[in-house]
mmCIF file of C-alpha atoms in Angstrom:
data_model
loop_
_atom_site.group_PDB
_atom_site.id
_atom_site.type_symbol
_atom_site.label_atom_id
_atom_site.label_comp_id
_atom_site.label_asym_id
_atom_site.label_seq_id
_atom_site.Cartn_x
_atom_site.Cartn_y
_atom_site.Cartn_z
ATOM 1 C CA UNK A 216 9.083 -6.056 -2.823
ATOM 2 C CA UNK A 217 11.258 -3.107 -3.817
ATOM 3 C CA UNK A 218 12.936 -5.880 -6.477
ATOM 4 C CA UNK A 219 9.705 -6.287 -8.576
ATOM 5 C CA UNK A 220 9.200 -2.388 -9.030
ATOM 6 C CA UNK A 221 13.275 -2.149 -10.324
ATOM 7 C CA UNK A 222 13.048 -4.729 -12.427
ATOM 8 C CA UNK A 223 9.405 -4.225 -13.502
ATOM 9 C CA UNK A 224 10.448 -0.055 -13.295
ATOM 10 C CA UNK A 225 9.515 1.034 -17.373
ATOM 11 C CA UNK A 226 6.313 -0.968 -17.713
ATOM 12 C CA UNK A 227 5.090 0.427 -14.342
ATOM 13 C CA UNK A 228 5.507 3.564 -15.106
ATOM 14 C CA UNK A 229 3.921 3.291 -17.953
ATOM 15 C CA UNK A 230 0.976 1.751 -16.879
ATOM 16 C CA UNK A 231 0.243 4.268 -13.600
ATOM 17 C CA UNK A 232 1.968 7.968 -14.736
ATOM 18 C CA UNK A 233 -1.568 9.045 -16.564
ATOM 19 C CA UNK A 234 -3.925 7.210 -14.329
ATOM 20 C CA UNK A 235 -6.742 9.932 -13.411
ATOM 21 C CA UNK A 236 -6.653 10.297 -9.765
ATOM 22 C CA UNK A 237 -8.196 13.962 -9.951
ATOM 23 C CA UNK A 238 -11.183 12.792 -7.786
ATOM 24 C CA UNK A 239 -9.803 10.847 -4.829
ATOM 25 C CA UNK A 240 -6.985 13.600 -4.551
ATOM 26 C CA UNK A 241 -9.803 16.343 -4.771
ATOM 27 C CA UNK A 242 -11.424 14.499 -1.787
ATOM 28 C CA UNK A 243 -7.931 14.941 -0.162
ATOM 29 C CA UNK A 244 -6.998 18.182 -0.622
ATOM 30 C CA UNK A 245 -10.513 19.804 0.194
ATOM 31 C CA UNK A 246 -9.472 18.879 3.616
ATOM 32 C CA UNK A 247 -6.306 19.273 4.201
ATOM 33 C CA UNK A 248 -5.668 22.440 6.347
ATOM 34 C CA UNK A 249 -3.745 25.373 4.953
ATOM 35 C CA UNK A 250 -0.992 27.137 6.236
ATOM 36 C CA UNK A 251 -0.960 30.739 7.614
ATOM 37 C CA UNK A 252 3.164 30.983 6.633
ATOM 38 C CA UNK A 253 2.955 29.354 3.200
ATOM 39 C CA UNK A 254 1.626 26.536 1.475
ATOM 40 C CA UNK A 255 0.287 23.682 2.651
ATOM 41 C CA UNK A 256 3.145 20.288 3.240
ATOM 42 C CA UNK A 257 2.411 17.304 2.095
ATOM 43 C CA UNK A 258 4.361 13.876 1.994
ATOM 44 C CA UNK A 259 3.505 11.375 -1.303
ATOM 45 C CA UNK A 260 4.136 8.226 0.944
ATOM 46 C CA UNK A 261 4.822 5.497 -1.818
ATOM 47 C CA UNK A 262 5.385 7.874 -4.517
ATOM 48 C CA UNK A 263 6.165 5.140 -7.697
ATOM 49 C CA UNK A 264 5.675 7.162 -10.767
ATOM 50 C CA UNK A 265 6.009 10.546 -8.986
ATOM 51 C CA UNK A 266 2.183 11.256 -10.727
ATOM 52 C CA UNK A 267 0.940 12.565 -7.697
ATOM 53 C CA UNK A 268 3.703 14.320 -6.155
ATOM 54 C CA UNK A 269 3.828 16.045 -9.527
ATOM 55 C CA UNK A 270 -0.223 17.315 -9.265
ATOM 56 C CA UNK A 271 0.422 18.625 -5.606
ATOM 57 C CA UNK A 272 3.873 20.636 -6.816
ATOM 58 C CA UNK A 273 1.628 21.800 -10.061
ATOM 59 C CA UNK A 274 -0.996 22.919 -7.745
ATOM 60 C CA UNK A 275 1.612 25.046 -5.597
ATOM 61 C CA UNK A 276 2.025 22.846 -2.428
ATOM 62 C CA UNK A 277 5.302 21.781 -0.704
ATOM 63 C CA UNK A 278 6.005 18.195 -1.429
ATOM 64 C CA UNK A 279 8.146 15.365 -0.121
ATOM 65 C CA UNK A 280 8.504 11.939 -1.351
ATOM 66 C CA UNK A 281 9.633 9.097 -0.417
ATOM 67 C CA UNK A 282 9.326 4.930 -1.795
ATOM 68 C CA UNK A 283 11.009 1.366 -1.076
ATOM 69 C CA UNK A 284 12.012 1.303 -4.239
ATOM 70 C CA UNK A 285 15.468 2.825 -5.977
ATOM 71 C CA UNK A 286 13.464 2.938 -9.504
ATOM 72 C CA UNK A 287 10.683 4.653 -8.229
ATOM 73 C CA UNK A 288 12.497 7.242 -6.487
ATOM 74 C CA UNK A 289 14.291 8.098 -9.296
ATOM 75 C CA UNK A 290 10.785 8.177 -11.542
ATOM 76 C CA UNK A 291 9.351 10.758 -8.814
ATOM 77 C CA UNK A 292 12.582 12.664 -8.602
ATOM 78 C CA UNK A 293 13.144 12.778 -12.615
ATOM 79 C CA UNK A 294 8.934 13.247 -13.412
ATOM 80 C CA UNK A 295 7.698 15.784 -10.354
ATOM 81 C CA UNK A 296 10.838 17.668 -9.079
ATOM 82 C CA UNK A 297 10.157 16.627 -5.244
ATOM 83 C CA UNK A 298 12.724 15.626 -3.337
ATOM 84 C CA UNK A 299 12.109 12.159 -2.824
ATOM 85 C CA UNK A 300 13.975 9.732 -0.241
ATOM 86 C CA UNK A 301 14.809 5.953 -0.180
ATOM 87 C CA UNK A 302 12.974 4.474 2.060
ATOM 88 C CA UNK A 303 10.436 1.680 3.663
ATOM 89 C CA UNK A 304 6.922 2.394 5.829
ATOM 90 C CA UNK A 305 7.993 0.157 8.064
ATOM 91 C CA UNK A 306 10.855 2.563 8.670
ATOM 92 C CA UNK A 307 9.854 6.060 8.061
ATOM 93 C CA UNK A 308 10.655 8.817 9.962
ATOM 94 C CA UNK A 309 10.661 12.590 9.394
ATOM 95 C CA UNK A 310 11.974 15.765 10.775
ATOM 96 C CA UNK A 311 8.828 17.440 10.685
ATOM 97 C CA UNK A 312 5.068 17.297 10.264
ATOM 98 C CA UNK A 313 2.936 17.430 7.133
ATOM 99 C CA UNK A 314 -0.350 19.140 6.381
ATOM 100 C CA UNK A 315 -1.407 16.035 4.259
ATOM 101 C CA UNK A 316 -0.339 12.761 3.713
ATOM 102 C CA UNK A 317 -0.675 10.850 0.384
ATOM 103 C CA UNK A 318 -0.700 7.206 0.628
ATOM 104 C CA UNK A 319 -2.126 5.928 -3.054
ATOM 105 C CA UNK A 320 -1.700 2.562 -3.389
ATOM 106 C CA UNK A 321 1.700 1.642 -1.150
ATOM 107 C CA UNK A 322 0.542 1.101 2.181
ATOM 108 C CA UNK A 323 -1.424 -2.614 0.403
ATOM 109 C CA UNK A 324 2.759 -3.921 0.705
ATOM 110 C CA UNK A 325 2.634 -3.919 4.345
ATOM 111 C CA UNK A 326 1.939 -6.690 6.211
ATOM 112 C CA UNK A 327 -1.001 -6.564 8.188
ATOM 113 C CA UNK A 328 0.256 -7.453 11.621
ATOM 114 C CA UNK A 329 2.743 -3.803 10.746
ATOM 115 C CA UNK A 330 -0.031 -1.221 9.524
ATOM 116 C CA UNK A 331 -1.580 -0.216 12.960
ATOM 117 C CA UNK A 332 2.582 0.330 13.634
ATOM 118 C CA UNK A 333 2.874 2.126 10.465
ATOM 119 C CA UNK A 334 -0.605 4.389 10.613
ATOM 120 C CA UNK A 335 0.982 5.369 13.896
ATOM 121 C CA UNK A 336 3.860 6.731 12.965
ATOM 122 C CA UNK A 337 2.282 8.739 9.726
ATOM 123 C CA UNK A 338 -0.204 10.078 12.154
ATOM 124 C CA UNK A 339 2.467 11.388 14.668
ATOM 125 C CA UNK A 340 3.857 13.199 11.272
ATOM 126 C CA UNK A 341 0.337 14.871 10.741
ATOM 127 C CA UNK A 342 -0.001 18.165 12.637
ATOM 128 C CA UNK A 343 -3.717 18.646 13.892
ATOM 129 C CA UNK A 344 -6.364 18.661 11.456
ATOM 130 C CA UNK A 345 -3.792 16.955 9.025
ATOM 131 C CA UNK A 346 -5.243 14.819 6.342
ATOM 132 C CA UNK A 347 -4.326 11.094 5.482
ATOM 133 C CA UNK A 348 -5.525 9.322 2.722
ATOM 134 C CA UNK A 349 -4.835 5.597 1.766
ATOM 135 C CA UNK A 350 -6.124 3.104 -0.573
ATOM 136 C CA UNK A 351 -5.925 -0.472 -0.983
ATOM 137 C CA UNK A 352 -7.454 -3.032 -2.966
ATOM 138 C CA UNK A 353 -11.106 -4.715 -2.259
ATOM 139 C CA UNK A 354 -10.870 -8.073 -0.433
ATOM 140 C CA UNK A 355 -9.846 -9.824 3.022
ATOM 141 C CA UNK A 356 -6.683 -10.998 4.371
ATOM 142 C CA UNK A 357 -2.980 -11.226 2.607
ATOM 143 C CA UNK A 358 -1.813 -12.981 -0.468
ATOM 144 C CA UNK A 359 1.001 -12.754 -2.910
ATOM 145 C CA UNK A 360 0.879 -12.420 -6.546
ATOM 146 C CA UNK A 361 3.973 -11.861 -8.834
ATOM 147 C CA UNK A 362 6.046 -11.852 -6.420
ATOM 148 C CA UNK A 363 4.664 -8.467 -4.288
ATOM 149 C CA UNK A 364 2.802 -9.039 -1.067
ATOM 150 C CA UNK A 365 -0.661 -7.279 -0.755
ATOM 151 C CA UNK A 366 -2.888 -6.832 2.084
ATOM 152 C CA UNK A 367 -6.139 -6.356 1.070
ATOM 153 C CA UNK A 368 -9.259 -4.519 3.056
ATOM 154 C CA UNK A 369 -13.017 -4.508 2.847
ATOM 155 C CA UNK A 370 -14.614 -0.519 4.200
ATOM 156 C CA UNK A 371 -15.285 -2.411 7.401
ATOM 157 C CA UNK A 372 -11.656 -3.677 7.981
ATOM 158 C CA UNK A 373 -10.175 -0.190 6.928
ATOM 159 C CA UNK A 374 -12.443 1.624 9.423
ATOM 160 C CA UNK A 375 -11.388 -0.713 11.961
ATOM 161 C CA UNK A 376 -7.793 0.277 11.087
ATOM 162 C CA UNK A 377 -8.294 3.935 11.433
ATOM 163 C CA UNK A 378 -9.974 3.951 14.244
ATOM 164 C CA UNK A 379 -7.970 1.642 16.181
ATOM 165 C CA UNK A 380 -5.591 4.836 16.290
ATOM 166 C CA UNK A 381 -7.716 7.045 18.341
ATOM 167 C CA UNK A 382 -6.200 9.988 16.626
ATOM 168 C CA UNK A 383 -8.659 10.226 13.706
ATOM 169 C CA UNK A 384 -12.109 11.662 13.572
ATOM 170 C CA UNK A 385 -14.946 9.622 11.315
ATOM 171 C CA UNK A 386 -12.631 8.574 8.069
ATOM 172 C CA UNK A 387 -14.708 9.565 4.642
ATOM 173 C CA UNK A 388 -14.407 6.057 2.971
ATOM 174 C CA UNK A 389 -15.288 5.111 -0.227
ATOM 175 C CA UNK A 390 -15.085 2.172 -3.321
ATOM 176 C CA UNK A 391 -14.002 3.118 -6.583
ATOM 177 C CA UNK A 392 -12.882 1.426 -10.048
ATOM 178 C CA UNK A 393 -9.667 0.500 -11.090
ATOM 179 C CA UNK A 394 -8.547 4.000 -13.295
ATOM 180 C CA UNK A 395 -6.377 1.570 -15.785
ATOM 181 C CA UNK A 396 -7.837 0.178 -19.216
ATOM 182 C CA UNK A 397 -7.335 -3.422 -18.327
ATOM 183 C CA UNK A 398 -7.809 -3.360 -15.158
ATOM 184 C CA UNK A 399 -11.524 -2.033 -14.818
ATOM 185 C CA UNK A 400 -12.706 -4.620 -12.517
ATOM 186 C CA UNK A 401 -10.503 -4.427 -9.369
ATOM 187 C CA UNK A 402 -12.113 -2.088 -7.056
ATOM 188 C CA UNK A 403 -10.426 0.085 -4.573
ATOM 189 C CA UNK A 404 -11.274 0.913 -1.295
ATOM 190 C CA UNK A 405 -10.516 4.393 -0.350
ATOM 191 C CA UNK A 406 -10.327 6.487 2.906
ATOM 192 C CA UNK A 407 -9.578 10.122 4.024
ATOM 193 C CA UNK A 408 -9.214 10.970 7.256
ATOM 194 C CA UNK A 409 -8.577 14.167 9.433
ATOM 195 C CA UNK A 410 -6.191 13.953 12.781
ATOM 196 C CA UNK A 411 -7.963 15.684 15.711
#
């Protein structure tokens, strides 16, 4: 997976860095819970372009990256100043908790037999009232295309997902339109939810 975002690194960028995600991270942020010692953490889980991690550092939170791929990390490190690591969902692991977790468009790569496994682990990284969001593309079941694996989800399914945790309250879920010129007919499926 990691290969086709390396050698697919310039076009990607270039196709995702100015994609308008003001809404669905407005959604995110009017949840997540501040901090009474400074501002509020947040991890870009998946970062690619480094487009988001660069809003939340504009906007005066603490922010940590990390992605699978070595191109990407370099694009978030080189475009939003974060410190961003190397490094898989499947695998990830952190020294300490976030306020708010940002998973745009990354968390589609895992298989779907892994994600209650990985949702897990980024909600044991969430401190109470923490904020996740995550977004994947409309549809049922897995299927490869170009070479990059995708699990797709219908509201229903991703519900199902969250819940299955039992550290969530009721996730905020919602459809929108693919932000890219060419690409205004996929539709997204959206969710934010708050850890109790």
């Amino acid at each position: 997976m990691a290969d086709y975002y390396d050698r697919h690194a310039v076009t990607f960028i270039a196709t995702t860095r100015d994609v308008d995600m003001s809404d669905a991270r407005g959604r995110f942020l009017a949840v997540v819970p501040s901090r009474s010692d400074g501002p509020a953490r947040i991890l870009d889980a998946g970062s690619g372009s480094g487009r988001d991690a660069l809003a939340f550092r504009v906007l005066g939170h603490v922010v940590r990256a990390f992605d699978a791929s070595p191109a990407m990390v370099a694009a978030t490190q080189s475009h939003a100043a974060v410190p961003t690591r190397l490094m898989q969902f499947e695998d990830f692991a952190w020294e300490h908790s976030f306020e708010g977790i940002w998973a745009c468009a990354s968390l589609l790569h895992v298989a779907y037999a892994d994600l209650p496994g990985v949702v897990d682990r980024l909600a044991a990284h969430l401190v109470p009232n923490g904020a996740l969001y995550l977004s994947f593309k409309r549809g049922t079941g897995e299927r490869v295309k170009d070479g990059r694996r995708f699990t797709d989800m219908m509201a229903e399914s991703l519900a199902a997902l969250l819940n299955r945790s039992g550290v969530f309250g009721e996730p905020d879920i919602w459809e929108s339109r693919d932000c890219r010129p060419d690409r205004a007919s996929e539709v997204w499926v959206n969710a934010v939810v708050v850890k109790r």
